[in-house]
mmCIF file of N, CA and C in Angstrom:
data_model
loop_
_atom_site.group_PDB
_atom_site.id
_atom_site.type_symbol
_atom_site.label_atom_id
_atom_site.label_comp_id
_atom_site.label_asym_id
_atom_site.label_seq_id
_atom_site.Cartn_x
_atom_site.Cartn_y
_atom_site.Cartn_z
ATOM 1 N N MET A 1 5.524 44.138 -46.027
ATOM 2 C CA MET A 1 6.634 43.569 -46.388
ATOM 3 C C MET A 1 7.464 43.174 -47.143
ATOM 4 N N SER A 2 8.774 43.966 -47.372
ATOM 5 C CA SER A 2 9.559 43.365 -48.107
ATOM 6 C C SER A 2 9.913 41.678 -48.178
ATOM 7 N N ALA A 3 9.797 41.148 -49.484
ATOM 8 C CA ALA A 3 10.260 40.167 -49.284
ATOM 9 C C ALA A 3 11.794 39.971 -48.776
ATOM 10 N N MET A 4 11.897 40.570 -49.088
ATOM 11 C CA MET A 4 13.643 40.361 -48.966
ATOM 12 C C MET A 4 13.914 39.690 -46.636
ATOM 13 N N PHE A 5 12.810 40.653 -46.708
ATOM 14 C CA PHE A 5 12.863 39.980 -44.731
ATOM 15 C C PHE A 5 12.409 38.930 -44.737
ATOM 16 N N GLY A 6 11.364 38.150 -45.632
ATOM 17 C CA GLY A 6 10.806 37.202 -44.860
ATOM 18 C C GLY A 6 11.242 36.522 -45.016
ATOM 19 N N MET A 7 10.144 35.723 -44.415
ATOM 20 C CA MET A 7 11.447 33.409 -44.447
ATOM 21 C C MET A 7 11.200 32.926 -45.905
ATOM 22 N N PRO A 8 12.134 31.906 -46.199
ATOM 23 C CA PRO A 8 11.360 31.999 -46.887
ATOM 24 C C PRO A 8 10.645 31.249 -46.979
ATOM 25 N N GLY A 9 10.350 30.064 -48.245
ATOM 26 C CA GLY A 9 8.341 29.713 -48.654
ATOM 27 C C GLY A 9 7.417 30.101 -47.879
ATOM 28 N N VAL A 10 7.647 31.187 -47.184
ATOM 29 C CA VAL A 10 6.422 31.808 -45.538
ATOM 30 C C VAL A 10 5.547 32.941 -46.674
ATOM 31 N N GLY A 11 4.356 32.970 -47.159
ATOM 32 C CA GLY A 11 4.008 34.572 -47.355
ATOM 33 C C GLY A 11 4.459 34.605 -48.534
ATOM 34 N N ALA A 12 4.968 34.011 -49.379
ATOM 35 C CA ALA A 12 5.754 34.123 -50.929
ATOM 36 C C ALA A 12 4.389 33.876 -51.928
ATOM 37 N N PRO A 13 3.666 35.165 -52.768
ATOM 38 C CA PRO A 13 2.715 34.863 -53.437
ATOM 39 C C PRO A 13 2.959 33.440 -54.903
ATOM 40 N N GLY A 14 2.745 32.034 -54.682
ATOM 41 C CA GLY A 14 2.725 31.047 -55.567
ATOM 42 C C GLY A 14 3.858 30.562 -55.240
ATOM 43 N N ALA A 15 3.948 30.034 -54.207
ATOM 44 C CA ALA A 15 5.036 29.340 -53.466
ATOM 45 C C ALA A 15 4.442 28.614 -52.292
ATOM 46 N N SER A 16 4.296 26.896 -52.129
ATOM 47 C CA SER A 16 4.283 26.614 -51.229
ATOM 48 C C SER A 16 4.649 25.935 -50.548
ATOM 49 N N ALA A 17 4.537 25.580 -49.374
ATOM 50 C CA ALA A 17 5.463 25.448 -48.148
ATOM 51 C C ALA A 17 6.406 23.931 -48.288
ATOM 52 N N ILE A 18 8.102 23.210 -48.380
ATOM 53 C CA ILE A 18 8.095 22.452 -48.728
ATOM 54 C C ILE A 18 6.902 21.630 -47.899
ATOM 55 N N PRO A 19 6.970 19.946 -48.330
ATOM 56 C CA PRO A 19 5.555 18.708 -47.697
ATOM 57 C C PRO A 19 6.840 18.190 -46.237
ATOM 58 N N GLN A 20 6.432 18.474 -45.182
ATOM 59 C CA GLN A 20 7.013 17.644 -43.729
ATOM 60 C C GLN A 20 6.482 16.353 -43.823
ATOM 61 N N PRO A 21 7.278 15.212 -44.066
ATOM 62 C CA PRO A 21 7.142 14.264 -43.440
ATOM 63 C C PRO A 21 6.110 13.927 -42.551
ATOM 64 N N PRO A 22 5.306 12.881 -42.513
ATOM 65 C CA PRO A 22 4.157 13.097 -40.834
ATOM 66 C C PRO A 22 5.882 12.167 -40.229
ATOM 67 N N LYS A 23 5.233 12.675 -38.772
ATOM 68 C CA LYS A 23 6.384 12.966 -37.664
ATOM 69 C C LYS A 23 5.790 11.529 -36.824
ATOM 70 N N SER A 24 6.377 10.172 -36.651
ATOM 71 C CA SER A 24 6.270 8.963 -36.126
ATOM 72 C C SER A 24 5.823 9.065 -34.466
ATOM 73 N N ARG A 25 5.019 8.052 -34.165
ATOM 74 C CA ARG A 25 4.412 9.556 -32.164
ATOM 75 C C ARG A 25 5.738 9.205 -31.352
ATOM 76 N N PHE A 26 7.385 8.322 -31.968
ATOM 77 C CA PHE A 26 8.452 8.614 -30.516
ATOM 78 C C PHE A 26 8.921 9.933 -31.302
ATOM 79 N N GLN A 27 9.460 10.191 -32.670
ATOM 80 C CA GLN A 27 10.048 11.649 -32.327
ATOM 81 C C GLN A 27 8.445 12.667 -31.478
ATOM 82 N N LYS A 28 7.449 13.166 -32.230
ATOM 83 C CA LYS A 28 6.645 13.396 -31.069
ATOM 84 C C LYS A 28 6.659 13.306 -30.000
ATOM 85 N N PHE A 29 6.874 12.385 -29.464
ATOM 86 C CA PHE A 29 7.267 11.794 -27.450
ATOM 87 C C PHE A 29 8.020 13.187 -27.607
ATOM 88 N N MET A 30 9.404 12.443 -28.327
ATOM 89 C CA MET A 30 10.164 13.256 -28.147
ATOM 90 C C MET A 30 10.698 14.678 -27.748
ATOM 91 N N GLU A 31 9.817 15.068 -28.343
ATOM 92 C CA GLU A 31 9.824 16.340 -28.809
ATOM 93 C C GLU A 31 8.842 17.551 -27.507
ATOM 94 N N SER A 32 7.435 16.900 -27.545
ATOM 95 C CA SER A 32 6.962 16.676 -26.338
ATOM 96 C C SER A 32 7.899 17.384 -24.834
ATOM 97 N N PRO A 33 7.398 18.419 -23.444
ATOM 98 C CA PRO A 33 8.168 18.458 -22.831
ATOM 99 C C PRO A 33 7.893 17.068 -21.949
ATOM 100 N N LEU A 34 7.030 16.312 -22.110
ATOM 101 C CA LEU A 34 6.781 14.673 -21.064
ATOM 102 C C LEU A 34 8.247 13.757 -21.225
ATOM 103 N N TYR A 35 8.781 13.994 -22.560
ATOM 104 C CA TYR A 35 10.670 13.732 -22.935
ATOM 105 C C TYR A 35 10.401 14.005 -21.493
ATOM 106 N N THR A 36 11.365 15.731 -21.779
ATOM 107 C CA THR A 36 11.352 15.593 -19.705
ATOM 108 C C THR A 36 11.932 15.677 -19.192
ATOM 109 N N ILE A 37 10.519 15.415 -18.534
ATOM 110 C CA ILE A 37 10.694 15.377 -17.623
ATOM 111 C C ILE A 37 10.516 13.131 -17.383
ATOM 112 N N VAL A 38 10.366 12.144 -17.851
ATOM 113 C CA VAL A 38 10.196 11.587 -18.212
ATOM 114 C C VAL A 38 12.304 11.151 -17.684
ATOM 115 N N VAL A 39 12.712 11.881 -18.857
ATOM 116 C CA VAL A 39 14.047 11.287 -19.005
ATOM 117 C C VAL A 39 14.682 11.674 -17.122
ATOM 118 N N ASN A 40 14.461 13.202 -17.008
ATOM 119 C CA ASN A 40 14.778 13.273 -15.594
ATOM 120 C C ASN A 40 14.538 12.961 -14.540
ATOM 121 N N GLY A 41 12.363 12.196 -14.262
ATOM 122 C CA GLY A 41 12.357 11.333 -13.458
ATOM 123 C C GLY A 41 12.702 9.932 -13.431
ATOM 124 N N THR A 42 13.727 9.333 -14.705
ATOM 125 C CA THR A 42 14.149 8.395 -14.401
ATOM 126 C C THR A 42 15.106 8.521 -13.828
ATOM 127 N N LEU A 43 16.311 9.398 -14.046
ATOM 128 C CA LEU A 43 17.622 9.216 -13.525
ATOM 129 C C LEU A 43 17.521 9.693 -12.631
ATOM 130 N N PHE A 44 16.440 10.258 -11.662
ATOM 131 C CA PHE A 44 17.178 10.452 -10.339
ATOM 132 C C PHE A 44 16.486 9.690 -9.894
ATOM 133 N N VAL A 45 15.294 8.194 -9.953
ATOM 134 C CA VAL A 45 14.820 7.667 -9.638
ATOM 135 C C VAL A 45 16.390 6.337 -9.867
ATOM 136 N N ALA A 46 16.894 6.476 -10.729
ATOM 137 C CA ALA A 46 18.014 5.647 -10.867
ATOM 138 C C ALA A 46 18.862 5.937 -9.983
ATOM 139 N N GLY A 47 19.551 7.232 -10.142
ATOM 140 C CA GLY A 47 20.565 7.827 -8.773
ATOM 141 C C GLY A 47 19.948 7.811 -6.979
ATOM 142 N N VAL A 48 19.019 7.113 -6.571
ATOM 143 C CA VAL A 48 18.465 6.924 -5.321
ATOM 144 C C VAL A 48 18.284 5.770 -5.197
ATOM 145 N N ALA A 49 18.399 5.024 -6.353
ATOM 146 C CA ALA A 49 18.373 3.799 -6.045
ATOM 147 C C ALA A 49 19.536 3.145 -5.903
ATOM 148 N N PHE A 50 20.650 3.020 -6.911
ATOM 149 C CA PHE A 50 22.392 3.995 -6.368
ATOM 150 C C PHE A 50 22.844 4.123 -5.082
ATOM 151 N N ILE A 51 21.905 5.034 -4.888
ATOM 152 C CA ILE A 51 22.566 5.327 -3.294
ATOM 153 C C ILE A 51 22.019 4.402 -2.543
ATOM 154 N N GLN A 52 21.123 4.197 -2.191
ATOM 155 C CA GLN A 52 20.876 3.150 -1.554
ATOM 156 C C GLN A 52 21.055 1.363 -1.324
ATOM 157 N N SER A 53 21.755 1.318 -2.704
ATOM 158 C CA SER A 53 21.991 0.002 -3.029
ATOM 159 C C SER A 53 23.665 -0.609 -2.455
ATOM 160 N N PRO A 54 23.525 -1.581 -1.975
ATOM 161 C CA PRO A 54 25.209 -2.307 -1.422
ATOM 162 C C PRO A 54 26.319 -1.377 -2.083
ATOM 163 N N LEU A 55 26.161 -1.319 -3.690
ATOM 164 C CA LEU A 55 27.611 -0.643 -4.438
ATOM 165 C C LEU A 55 27.653 0.293 -3.616
ATOM 166 N N MET A 56 26.548 1.256 -3.300
ATOM 167 C CA MET A 56 27.431 2.638 -2.619
ATOM 168 C C MET A 56 28.228 1.963 -1.390
ATOM 169 N N GLU A 57 27.745 1.154 -0.329
ATOM 170 C CA GLU A 57 28.194 1.158 0.736
ATOM 171 C C GLU A 57 29.162 0.054 0.414
ATOM 172 N N MET A 58 29.389 -0.137 -0.394
ATOM 173 C CA MET A 58 31.681 -0.604 -0.660
ATOM 174 C C MET A 58 32.205 0.439 -1.421
ATOM 175 N N MET A 59 31.252 1.453 -2.030
ATOM 176 C CA MET A 59 32.612 2.180 -2.382
ATOM 177 C C MET A 59 32.700 3.535 -1.797
ATOM 178 N N ALA A 60 32.025 3.793 -0.403
ATOM 179 C CA ALA A 60 32.563 4.850 0.786
ATOM 180 C C ALA A 60 31.957 4.244 1.955
ATOM 181 N N PRO A 61 32.882 3.340 2.390
ATOM 182 C CA PRO A 61 32.717 2.737 3.433
ATOM 183 C C PRO A 61 32.665 3.402 5.327
ATOM 184 N N GLN A 62 32.251 3.182 6.284
ATOM 185 C CA GLN A 62 32.390 4.218 7.358
ATOM 186 C C GLN A 62 33.291 4.337 7.535
ATOM 187 N N LEU A 63 33.296 5.181 7.579
ATOM 188 C CA LEU A 63 35.507 5.842 8.458
ATOM 189 C C LEU A 63 35.405 6.018 10.134
#
């Protein structure tokens, strides 16, 4: 394959990939699917707690 259509730094003879600094544990966690599950679960629990709270009763009284 022609080097014209390749990705820069990948497979080029004599060229090495640009070294990346190691990722922190938090950065690895944020890139994992578990982060999405935790965020959505937390928002769900907060929403249920808000709906069940007396504050919601004050905002939407019985008609």
